[in-house]
Amino acid sequence: MKSIIVYSLLCCLLSTISAKTKQTTEYDLCIYGATSAGVIAAYTAAKAGKSVVLIDPGKRFGGMSAGGLGYTDIGNKYVVKGLALDFYRKIGQHYGTLEQWIFEPKVADSIFQSYIQAIDIDVLFEKTLIAVHKKETQIAKIEVQAVSEANEEPLSVSAKIFLDCSYEGDLMAKAGVSYHVGREDNQVYDETLNGVQLMDGHQFPDGIDPYVIPGDSSSGLLWGINAHTLQPDGTGDQKVQAYNYRIALTNVPENRLPIEKPTNYDPTKYELLKRLKEKRPWKGLNDVFIWSLMPNGKTDINNRNGFSTDMIGMNWEYPEADFRKRQEIIKNHEDYTKGLLYFVGNDPSVPAFIREEMQKWGYPKDEYLENNHWTPQLYIRESRRMIGETVMTQHHCQGRTVVDDDIGYAAYTMDSHNCDRLVVNGMVKNEGNVEVGGFPPFPIAYGAIIPKANECTNLLVPVCLSASHIAYGSIRMEPVFMVLAQSAAFAACEAIDAKSTVQQVQISKIKEKWIQNPKGDGRVPDRWVDSQDEKSVTYTGTWEQETKGGFGLAYKKADKADQPSTANFKLIDLEAGYYDIYTYFPKLEGTSNVVTYKIYNGDQVVTKELDLASVQIEGQTSGEWLPLGNYQINGKQSFIEVSNEDADGIITVNSLLFIPKGND
């Protein structure tokens, strides 16, 4: 991997690129949004030989993945493939593991930069979209302007295909594509979890007074409470789930900057937090924040409970706002969040032991050097959502409706943060939080990333895709965005080569690219042998099917018993060669401390005992890939066998991974 580009050098480079781009404005592919999805799409298309321009109003690659969201929302690693998986493998290389799902922002930033350095594309940073020009259903060109508007003429960019990889869907909207903002009524798609939802998650307990002077409604509402009337469950509205920052702090003294009082600090904004504390006394910082630890003494801090980092109800204007208004909303969120951190560490109402704990943390000197050590990326959980050829709904999430034009999978719970804070029966309540899971990974339709054919025929939208509010809550995870963006880039290349519309692209062509060239750059694909493959796996003894906590849709488990149980994986379709071999280990209660594998490579049998007791599972996952070693596989008779012979508890068989040596 190339070394990390320091910010001053990057600015110089981008200035040069920008000057070049003013003379070259016609491309095969124009991508708006340098999010993780935008970078992956650019890399895929460029490696396919297409000319690409990547445009963003900001000046940093990777969006949330490089902006503080280091505690990756996975759901099930099975859904993460191609360059998305390659990204987490590269992070793993940095930390000395196969894959890493917990990481520092600067590490992600360096990897996204390495993708850009590896390709020949034009990058336009600090440019915002101001106009889209169409000829019938085709986008002919777009106009972008410097965010500073420093007497710079708008720049026109034309392309054969356009991708909107922004979190806001600005290109989609200006292209005249139908979209929705807010929550649909449950009746629209016959759902049960859309619209208004008053639930218990991240909620205030009963009895917290909403008024400035407790008991006196004439004194007005405390800051952060809206004067709305609660509507019936399932009612649609224009309210958007709350945004926040995923906060990187450090407790390493030599890398720590103090959390100082913000210029616009207003302690009255946190009166509700004081009342919540009085009702439920704090035991630690985790009572206020989800305080996830990252490598090297850093954090990824997220929202927790009734009052935290989510700035509920303060983002409703954001999706349709212009650049200036959005910057104002972003600054308000920054002021609120920095004020909250200062409040917890300094306000006399906070218990002394909590203040002391908070003061051990500060802003990391080695992060976000270009933005005064604070992330420039607000977490835009949801903005516009396209209404495309297919609308993904709760029915797709829960398996009642299954698409056949799948180009990726989602696996997270249907997750919405709160959308409003209001008075209910004289008490403060948050409204809108939904966390409903319990379903396996489900396929996402190609029709969900393309507009209706009568609206636009050369645009793909892999981020603000076509989904209901509650279905989007499951799909809207960074690894999934990357997978969908790679599929979108595959589709764009197909459309360019065939001179067709995006609606005319054959799904079989996209799936073929995923099989033959999953990383988009010609590297030999990894191979898996799954426990559910009846052709390749033979079982003896007693095995039970399990569907939760593994890699993929299901796996098998066997207990220690008098009767031996074995699983034999035949490597009949594996080409001869050297492989790094891994086995996926879902850690269950009662798991055996050891398990023994026999690896026959065609010439000899090697026995490998794995110490399962020492395996630590980190992040939002319940399993991990464990190395079996590097082997030369020589013939069709090769196999890997696992048994409960020496087990003192449950053993599992899930999936075997074969990485061609040198592939990564």
XYZ file of C-alpha atoms in Angstrom:
664
model
C 0.000 0.000 0.000
C 1.269 3.448 -0.818
C 2.091 5.685 2.116
C -0.516 8.030 3.566
C -0.675 11.355 1.735
C -0.323 14.264 4.116
C -3.049 16.840 3.782
C -0.974 19.640 2.269
C 0.282 17.339 -0.467
C -3.247 16.085 -1.121
C -4.546 19.630 -1.513
C -1.766 20.366 -3.991
C -2.557 17.197 -5.931
C -6.282 17.924 -6.057
C -5.612 21.466 -7.209
C -3.610 20.054 -10.106
C -6.317 17.519 -10.922
C -8.955 20.227 -10.794
C -7.053 22.407 -13.230
C -6.701 19.471 -15.603
C -10.399 18.663 -15.373
C -11.450 22.107 -16.581
C -10.051 21.127 -19.976
C -11.431 17.559 -19.977
C -15.110 17.448 -19.191
C -16.345 14.366 -21.050
C -16.178 10.986 -19.340
C -17.533 7.488 -19.520
C -18.675 7.715 -15.912
C -19.380 10.635 -13.594
C -19.704 9.778 -9.893
C -21.145 12.338 -7.486
C -20.167 11.596 -3.892
C -16.717 10.468 -2.686
C -18.269 8.262 -0.010
C -17.044 4.710 0.503
C -19.489 3.771 -2.274
C -18.124 6.468 -4.564
C -14.516 5.343 -4.131
C -15.374 1.675 -4.745
C -17.401 2.532 -7.856
C -14.595 4.728 -9.212
C -11.983 2.023 -8.667
C -14.162 -0.652 -10.299
C -14.948 1.405 -13.396
C -11.391 2.689 -13.816
C -9.975 -0.841 -13.593
C -12.436 -1.768 -16.347
C -10.810 0.844 -18.566
C -13.435 3.573 -18.242
C -12.686 7.261 -17.881
C -14.022 8.473 -14.539
C -14.534 11.724 -12.677
C -15.320 11.698 -8.954
C -16.951 14.842 -7.530
C -17.680 15.790 -3.920
C -18.535 18.962 -1.982
C -16.079 17.907 0.731
C -12.386 17.144 0.632
C -12.071 13.641 2.075
C -12.557 10.163 0.636
C -14.634 7.433 2.272
C -17.602 9.185 3.880
C -18.599 7.662 7.214
C -16.182 4.746 6.868
C -13.289 7.220 7.117
C -15.268 9.674 9.224
C -15.508 7.950 12.585
C -17.705 4.895 11.981
C -15.017 2.400 12.923
C -17.313 0.009 14.803
C -18.671 -1.507 11.619
C -22.354 -2.403 11.333
C -22.016 -5.886 9.876
C -25.056 -7.993 10.615
C -23.587 -11.014 8.801
C -20.181 -11.043 7.101
C -21.663 -13.159 4.328
C -23.100 -10.025 2.704
C -19.692 -8.304 2.495
C -17.923 -9.264 -0.711
C -15.774 -7.920 -3.522
C -13.995 -4.645 -2.880
C -15.976 -4.058 0.296
C -14.411 -7.217 1.723
C -11.089 -6.173 0.232
C -11.327 -2.902 2.187
C -11.776 -4.729 5.500
C -8.986 -7.156 4.524
C -6.657 -4.205 3.916
C -7.558 -2.851 7.335
C -6.807 -6.328 8.669
C -3.367 -6.224 7.050
C -2.678 -2.954 8.848
C -3.555 -4.473 12.234
C -2.083 -7.939 11.566
C -5.318 -9.915 11.085
C -7.189 -11.412 8.134
C -10.046 -8.915 8.377
C -10.652 -6.043 10.749
C -14.042 -4.472 11.446
C -12.924 -2.111 14.213
C -10.499 0.588 13.112
C -9.191 4.139 13.368
C -10.422 6.806 10.920
C -6.925 7.590 9.650
C -6.360 3.943 8.689
C -9.569 3.844 6.644
C -8.653 7.188 5.088
C -5.254 5.852 3.976
C -6.867 2.791 2.368
C -9.435 4.804 0.432
C -6.605 7.030 -0.753
C -4.673 3.940 -1.863
C -7.608 2.897 -4.074
C -7.613 6.342 -5.695
C -3.835 6.341 -6.129
C -4.041 2.975 -7.890
C -6.243 4.328 -10.704
C -6.132 7.150 -13.236
C -9.207 9.293 -12.632
C -10.054 12.935 -12.161
C -11.149 14.130 -8.729
C -13.043 17.340 -8.099
C -13.219 18.187 -4.411
C -15.106 21.123 -2.871
C -17.518 21.223 -5.799
C -21.266 21.177 -5.273
C -23.949 20.266 -7.808
C -25.988 23.221 -9.052
C -27.735 21.943 -12.191
C -28.558 18.835 -14.232
C -29.284 19.056 -17.964
C -31.222 16.231 -19.627
C -32.132 15.250 -23.159
C -35.360 13.332 -22.786
C -34.547 10.609 -20.240
C -30.769 10.942 -20.496
C -28.599 13.168 -18.331
C -26.480 15.063 -20.844
C -24.342 17.026 -18.434
C -24.213 18.438 -14.935
C -22.915 21.734 -13.608
C -20.868 22.004 -10.444
C -19.510 25.042 -8.665
C -16.839 25.634 -6.055
C -18.378 25.588 -2.571
C -16.556 28.865 -1.872
C -18.251 30.480 -4.914
C -15.122 32.639 -5.162
C -15.982 34.152 -8.570
C -15.511 30.789 -10.213
C -17.583 29.939 -13.257
C -19.621 26.721 -13.026
C -17.948 23.688 -14.541
C -19.874 21.450 -16.950
C -19.272 17.703 -16.852
C -20.760 15.293 -19.363
C -20.726 11.507 -19.179
C -22.331 8.435 -20.675
C -23.455 7.146 -17.275
C -23.871 8.920 -13.926
C -23.757 7.460 -10.420
C -25.189 9.241 -7.394
C -23.123 7.922 -4.488
C -23.913 10.815 -2.160
C -25.693 10.372 1.161
C -28.170 13.073 0.118
C -29.261 11.978 -3.371
C -28.693 15.439 -4.876
C -27.926 14.224 -8.398
C -30.933 11.923 -8.363
C -33.233 14.747 -7.229
C -31.978 17.332 -9.720
C -32.318 14.736 -12.497
C -36.084 14.680 -11.901
C -36.190 11.187 -10.397
C -39.011 10.423 -7.966
C -38.011 10.138 -4.322
C -39.366 10.236 -0.788
C -38.228 12.104 2.324
C -39.350 10.965 5.765
C -41.479 8.010 6.724
C -44.196 6.472 4.594
C -47.490 5.623 6.187
C -47.714 1.913 6.968
C -50.571 1.642 4.476
C -48.378 2.643 1.518
C -46.510 -0.689 1.372
C -48.650 -2.680 3.820
C -45.939 -2.531 6.492
C -46.148 -2.509 10.293
C -42.925 -0.739 11.330
C -43.000 2.401 9.177
C -44.392 5.811 10.120
C -44.776 6.982 13.714
C -43.478 4.455 16.246
C -43.457 5.053 20.002
C -41.252 2.299 21.391
C -38.981 1.696 24.383
C -35.547 1.843 22.743
C -33.358 4.888 23.492
C -36.254 6.265 25.432
C -36.928 8.480 28.462
C -38.402 6.751 31.504
C -41.822 7.888 32.620
C -42.102 10.977 34.761
C -39.566 13.390 33.245
C -41.056 16.884 33.093
C -40.746 18.681 29.716
C -41.114 22.274 30.909
C -38.500 24.888 31.767
C -40.163 25.294 35.153
C -41.305 21.807 36.135
C -45.078 21.561 36.201
C -45.577 24.959 34.542
C -46.484 24.589 30.865
C -46.541 28.377 30.483
C -42.763 28.458 31.072
C -42.216 26.764 27.710
C -40.587 23.549 26.623
C -36.978 22.680 27.346
C -34.513 22.815 24.462
C -34.769 19.760 22.217
C -38.504 19.140 22.651
C -40.911 19.835 19.791
C -44.420 21.191 20.325
C -46.130 18.462 18.306
C -48.984 16.126 19.056
C -48.190 12.421 18.899
C -49.871 10.852 15.870
C -51.234 7.281 15.694
C -48.719 4.496 15.148
C -47.872 3.998 11.486
C -48.749 7.553 10.414
C -46.503 8.848 7.654
C -44.693 12.193 7.881
C -41.675 14.147 6.626
C -39.584 13.566 9.749
C -36.081 12.150 9.310
C -34.261 9.908 11.755
C -31.662 11.749 13.832
C -28.121 12.461 12.692
C -25.058 12.511 14.905
C -21.287 12.311 14.869
C -19.395 9.071 15.407
C -16.809 10.537 17.742
C -13.120 9.674 17.827
C -11.525 10.444 21.198
C -8.333 9.110 22.768
C -7.079 8.462 26.280
C -3.415 8.304 25.247
C -1.881 11.399 26.921
C 0.765 12.086 24.269
C -1.888 11.976 21.519
C -4.641 13.794 23.402
C -5.972 17.328 23.004
C -8.276 18.645 25.745
C -12.031 18.935 25.244
C -12.420 22.679 25.652
C -15.555 24.764 26.041
C -16.989 25.412 22.551
C -17.477 29.014 21.450
C -21.254 28.578 21.254
C -21.580 26.535 24.439
C -25.038 26.680 26.033
C -25.501 24.427 29.092
C -29.299 24.834 28.996
C -29.332 22.518 25.974
C -28.458 19.665 28.331
C -31.123 20.253 30.992
C -32.982 17.160 29.805
C -29.838 15.100 30.367
C -29.678 16.399 33.941
C -33.290 15.377 34.556
C -32.652 11.977 33.008
C -29.621 11.565 35.290
C -31.716 12.419 38.341
C -34.255 9.756 37.348
C -31.614 7.177 36.454
C -28.296 7.900 38.225
C -25.221 7.288 36.078
C -22.768 4.501 36.780
C -20.351 5.436 33.995
C -19.937 7.034 30.584
C -21.723 4.085 29.003
C -24.953 5.330 30.567
C -24.791 8.358 28.251
C -22.893 7.035 25.214
C -22.234 3.812 23.353
C -18.519 3.966 24.075
C -16.897 1.530 21.633
C -13.127 1.136 21.882
C -10.979 1.272 18.761
C -7.316 0.276 18.408
C -4.575 2.457 19.900
C -6.642 3.952 22.667
C -9.367 5.526 20.527
C -13.153 5.415 20.389
C -16.139 5.295 18.111
C -18.798 6.948 20.291
C -22.452 6.603 19.324
C -25.864 7.542 20.709
C -27.348 5.808 23.762
C -30.574 6.114 25.780
C -33.021 9.030 25.850
C -30.581 11.933 25.527
C -27.174 11.540 23.924
C -25.336 12.407 20.692
C -28.416 12.182 18.427
C -29.711 15.700 17.765
C -33.312 14.579 17.435
C -35.616 16.684 15.276
C -32.905 19.150 14.226
C -32.233 17.654 10.792
C -35.643 17.642 9.098
C -34.682 20.411 6.675
C -31.363 18.832 5.734
C -32.404 16.539 2.841
C -33.907 19.348 0.739
C -31.596 22.147 1.935
C -29.029 23.878 -0.266
C -25.309 23.739 0.503
C -25.308 26.828 2.746
C -28.264 25.667 4.828
C -26.741 22.214 5.203
C -23.499 23.744 6.471
C -25.520 25.622 9.063
C -27.236 22.409 10.191
C -23.893 20.586 10.291
C -22.355 23.365 12.410
C -25.300 23.200 14.818
C -24.716 19.460 15.230
C -21.005 20.024 15.821
C -21.647 22.716 18.429
C -24.217 20.524 20.190
C -21.939 17.479 20.251
C -18.801 19.271 21.411
C -20.931 21.022 24.012
C -22.274 17.680 25.225
C -18.750 16.295 25.646
C -17.705 19.414 27.549
C -20.853 19.312 29.705
C -20.274 15.718 30.790
C -16.672 16.482 31.689
C -17.194 19.800 33.456
C -20.731 20.614 34.583
C -21.080 20.572 38.417
C -24.353 18.641 38.124
C -22.463 15.659 36.723
C -21.086 13.320 39.438
C -17.406 13.943 40.111
C -16.336 10.394 39.204
C -18.030 10.738 35.795
C -16.316 14.093 35.175
C -12.969 12.589 36.130
C -13.532 9.652 33.788
C -14.491 12.000 30.942
C -11.463 14.210 31.447
C -9.188 11.279 30.688
C -10.343 11.566 27.070
C -9.656 14.171 24.394
C -9.459 14.779 20.659
C -6.729 12.715 18.931
C -3.848 14.743 17.516
C -3.323 12.239 14.698
C -6.894 12.292 13.339
C -8.611 14.752 10.982
C -5.602 17.064 10.732
C -7.365 19.014 7.984
C -10.386 19.746 10.217
C -8.921 20.641 13.603
C -9.055 17.005 14.793
C -12.829 16.728 14.383
C -14.536 14.572 11.776
C -15.845 16.548 8.788
C -18.518 13.904 8.147
C -21.877 14.192 9.894
C -23.650 10.829 10.011
C -26.427 11.295 7.451
C -28.300 8.142 8.345
C -31.074 8.822 5.860
C -31.981 11.617 3.474
C -33.820 11.199 0.185
C -34.791 7.716 -0.939
C -35.445 7.035 -4.600
C -38.734 5.544 -5.758
C -37.295 3.326 -8.475
C -38.189 0.292 -10.522
C -38.357 -1.774 -7.311
C -39.041 -0.464 -3.809
C -37.492 -2.582 -1.062
C -39.862 -2.924 1.901
C -40.277 -4.644 5.247
C -41.578 -7.666 3.311
C -38.195 -8.098 1.610
C -36.361 -7.791 4.922
C -38.465 -10.461 6.573
C -38.435 -12.820 3.601
C -42.076 -12.635 2.554
C -41.022 -11.138 -0.785
C -37.807 -12.268 -2.478
C -36.272 -10.589 -5.535
C -34.563 -12.490 -8.339
C -32.481 -9.614 -9.744
C -30.223 -9.519 -6.688
C -26.965 -7.538 -6.819
C -26.130 -7.578 -3.109
C -27.456 -8.568 0.289
C -28.377 -6.812 3.523
C -28.273 -8.431 6.942
C -28.710 -5.786 9.637
C -31.792 -5.302 11.793
C -34.462 -2.889 10.573
C -32.967 0.032 12.445
C -34.256 3.574 12.761
C -33.030 6.121 15.262
C -35.557 8.438 16.854
C -37.189 11.020 14.602
C -38.898 13.303 17.121
C -38.964 14.327 20.782
C -42.290 15.571 22.115
C -44.658 15.634 25.075
C -46.811 12.555 25.670
C -49.177 12.527 28.628
C -47.250 15.381 30.224
C -43.892 13.593 29.926
C -40.909 13.809 27.580
C -40.801 10.964 25.043
C -38.673 10.160 22.014
C -40.470 8.769 18.973
C -39.259 6.817 15.971
C -36.720 4.334 17.315
C -37.160 0.859 15.784
C -34.822 -2.122 16.180
C -36.343 -5.309 14.776
C -34.236 -8.198 13.520
C -34.374 -11.969 13.632
C -34.251 -12.530 9.862
C -31.470 -13.968 7.668
C -29.591 -12.000 4.983
C -31.921 -10.924 2.185
C -31.236 -9.984 -1.453
C -31.401 -6.408 -2.748
C -32.846 -5.859 -6.220
C -31.047 -4.245 -9.139
C -34.380 -2.500 -9.667
C -33.780 -0.700 -6.354
C -30.717 1.187 -7.664
C -32.172 2.284 -11.018
C -34.838 4.928 -11.642
C -38.023 4.241 -13.518
C -37.290 4.104 -17.226
C -39.544 7.043 -18.030
C -37.625 9.279 -15.609
C -33.919 8.626 -16.248
C -32.052 5.963 -18.203
C -28.365 6.670 -17.516
C -28.309 7.043 -13.734
C -27.637 4.532 -10.949
C -28.260 5.278 -7.257
C -26.627 2.727 -4.915
C -26.787 4.827 -1.698
C -30.106 6.729 -1.694
C -31.632 3.659 -3.241
C -35.293 2.765 -3.628
C -36.565 1.536 -0.274
C -39.165 2.350 2.320
C -37.977 4.063 5.470
C -37.936 0.895 7.547
C -36.327 -1.306 4.866
C -33.684 1.364 4.304
C -32.955 1.044 8.024
C -31.627 -2.457 7.376
C -29.883 -1.734 4.076
C -28.159 1.547 5.003
C -24.844 0.083 6.205
C -21.452 1.061 4.830
C -20.363 -2.435 3.696
C -23.658 -2.853 1.829
C -23.304 0.559 0.171
C -19.880 -0.526 -1.112
C -21.232 -3.789 -2.522
C -24.148 -2.030 -4.226
C -21.782 0.605 -5.632
C -19.575 -2.076 -7.147
C -22.643 -3.669 -8.711
C -23.643 -0.232 -10.001
C -20.189 0.216 -11.543
C -20.408 -3.233 -13.164
C -23.809 -2.251 -14.576
C -22.511 1.114 -15.784
C -19.678 -0.574 -17.666
C -22.117 -3.013 -19.246
C -24.408 -0.168 -20.323
C -21.487 1.791 -21.783
C -20.132 -1.191 -23.709
C -23.563 -2.206 -25.016
C -24.665 1.412 -25.629
C -27.794 0.596 -23.670
C -29.801 2.152 -20.879
C -29.215 1.048 -17.292
C -32.662 -0.552 -17.334
C -31.603 -2.779 -20.253
C -28.545 -4.226 -18.512
C -28.855 -7.985 -18.087
C -28.600 -9.065 -14.450
C -26.775 -12.196 -15.570
C -23.927 -9.995 -16.817
C -23.540 -8.332 -13.425
C -23.615 -11.687 -11.623
C -21.060 -13.054 -14.064
C -18.672 -10.218 -13.174
C -19.143 -10.951 -9.475
C -18.147 -14.570 -10.071
C -15.251 -14.013 -12.466
C -13.806 -10.729 -11.192
C -15.181 -9.990 -7.703
C -12.513 -7.428 -6.862
C -12.834 -5.696 -10.188
C -9.103 -5.712 -10.884
C -8.362 -9.229 -12.118
C -7.197 -10.809 -8.868
C -7.977 -14.509 -8.530
C -11.225 -14.956 -6.581
C -11.320 -16.500 -3.131
C -13.132 -19.804 -2.806
C -15.551 -20.968 -0.116
C -16.887 -24.396 0.723
C -20.007 -24.042 2.832
C -21.468 -26.456 5.351
C -24.786 -26.335 3.451
C -23.210 -27.610 0.197
C -24.563 -31.153 -0.007
C -22.358 -31.950 -2.991
C -19.144 -31.168 -1.112
C -19.841 -31.964 2.551
C -20.580 -35.373 4.085
C -21.735 -35.783 7.691
C -21.683 -38.706 10.099
C -23.130 -38.783 13.582
C -25.551 -36.208 14.984
C -25.585 -32.598 13.755
C -28.100 -29.831 14.343
C -28.866 -26.939 11.999
C -28.336 -23.424 13.389
C -29.303 -20.161 11.684
C -28.067 -17.438 14.034
C -24.563 -16.132 14.570
C -22.744 -17.730 11.679
C -21.395 -16.864 8.255
C -24.176 -17.092 5.678
C -27.640 -18.483 6.053
C -26.941 -21.472 8.305
C -24.331 -23.788 9.821
C -24.222 -27.031 11.784
C -23.247 -27.904 15.343
C -22.552 -31.122 17.237
C -22.133 -31.710 20.950
C -19.557 -33.909 22.586
C -21.131 -37.338 22.737
C -20.446 -41.029 22.923
C -21.187 -41.220 19.216
C -18.538 -39.620 17.002
C -19.697 -36.877 14.649
C -17.643 -35.829 11.629
C -17.968 -33.353 8.770
C -15.870 -34.028 5.687
C -15.393 -31.154 3.217
C -14.339 -32.478 -0.201
C -12.310 -29.967 -2.202
C -13.471 -31.321 -5.544
C -13.828 -27.943 -7.279
C -10.656 -26.362 -5.918
C -7.892 -25.788 -8.467
C -4.439 -27.029 -7.528
C -2.254 -24.407 -5.902
C -1.160 -22.774 -2.649
C -3.887 -21.454 -0.368
C -4.220 -19.764 2.975
C -7.078 -21.724 4.526
C -9.464 -20.453 7.206
C -12.464 -21.884 9.013
C -15.331 -19.744 10.298
C -15.970 -20.132 14.011
C -19.327 -19.003 15.448
C -18.728 -18.766 19.200
C -21.631 -20.311 21.095
C -22.299 -20.799 24.768
C -20.857 -24.173 25.697
C -18.359 -24.206 22.851
C -15.576 -26.768 23.112
C -12.194 -25.456 24.236
C -10.463 -27.241 21.360
C -11.335 -28.721 17.993
C -9.212 -30.832 15.658
C -9.054 -30.561 11.865
C -7.501 -33.023 9.453
C -6.274 -31.496 6.191
C -5.462 -33.857 3.329
C -3.885 -31.967 0.434
C -3.737 -34.924 -1.961
C -0.364 -36.167 -0.692
C -0.436 -36.196 3.111
C -2.668 -35.610 6.125
C -1.877 -32.755 8.511
C -3.615 -32.537 11.883
C -4.383 -29.048 13.222
C -5.751 -28.425 16.705
C -7.413 -25.048 17.264
C -7.513 -23.420 20.685
C -11.065 -22.079 20.707
C -10.985 -20.945 24.346
C -8.553 -18.126 23.514
C -10.549 -16.734 20.591
C -11.812 -13.198 21.246
C -14.765 -11.989 19.168
C -14.799 -8.204 18.690
C -17.337 -5.898 17.104
C -20.861 -6.477 15.875
C -20.338 -10.123 15.052
C -20.459 -13.424 16.871
C -17.851 -15.272 14.841
C -14.371 -15.081 13.378
C -12.225 -16.646 10.669
C -9.537 -18.859 12.246
C -6.401 -19.819 10.292
C -5.769 -23.466 9.502
C -2.505 -22.635 7.736
C -1.030 -22.480 4.257
C -1.223 -25.594 2.114
C -0.519 -26.748 -1.408
C -3.674 -28.456 -2.633
C -2.699 -31.071 -5.195
C -5.703 -33.073 -6.281
C -9.408 -33.735 -6.463
C -9.196 -36.208 -3.571
C -8.211 -33.438 -1.122
C -10.443 -32.900 1.896
C -10.709 -31.213 5.273
C -12.383 -33.063 8.111
C -13.510 -31.916 11.552
C -14.860 -34.139 14.332
C -15.959 -34.045 17.953
C -13.407 -36.702 18.879
C -11.451 -34.542 21.348
C -14.169 -31.991 22.026
C -15.282 -31.047 25.524
C -18.274 -29.045 24.312
C -20.098 -27.940 21.187
C -18.247 -27.886 17.871
C -19.478 -26.065 14.765
C -18.900 -26.354 11.038
C -19.786 -23.301 8.996
C -17.623 -22.365 6.047
C -14.077 -22.874 4.809
C -12.255 -20.047 3.049
C -9.440 -20.560 0.538
C -7.367 -17.493 -0.374
C -4.943 -18.058 -3.256
C -1.444 -17.337 -1.982
C -0.317 -13.797 -2.739
C -3.784 -12.735 -3.831
C -4.054 -9.956 -1.249
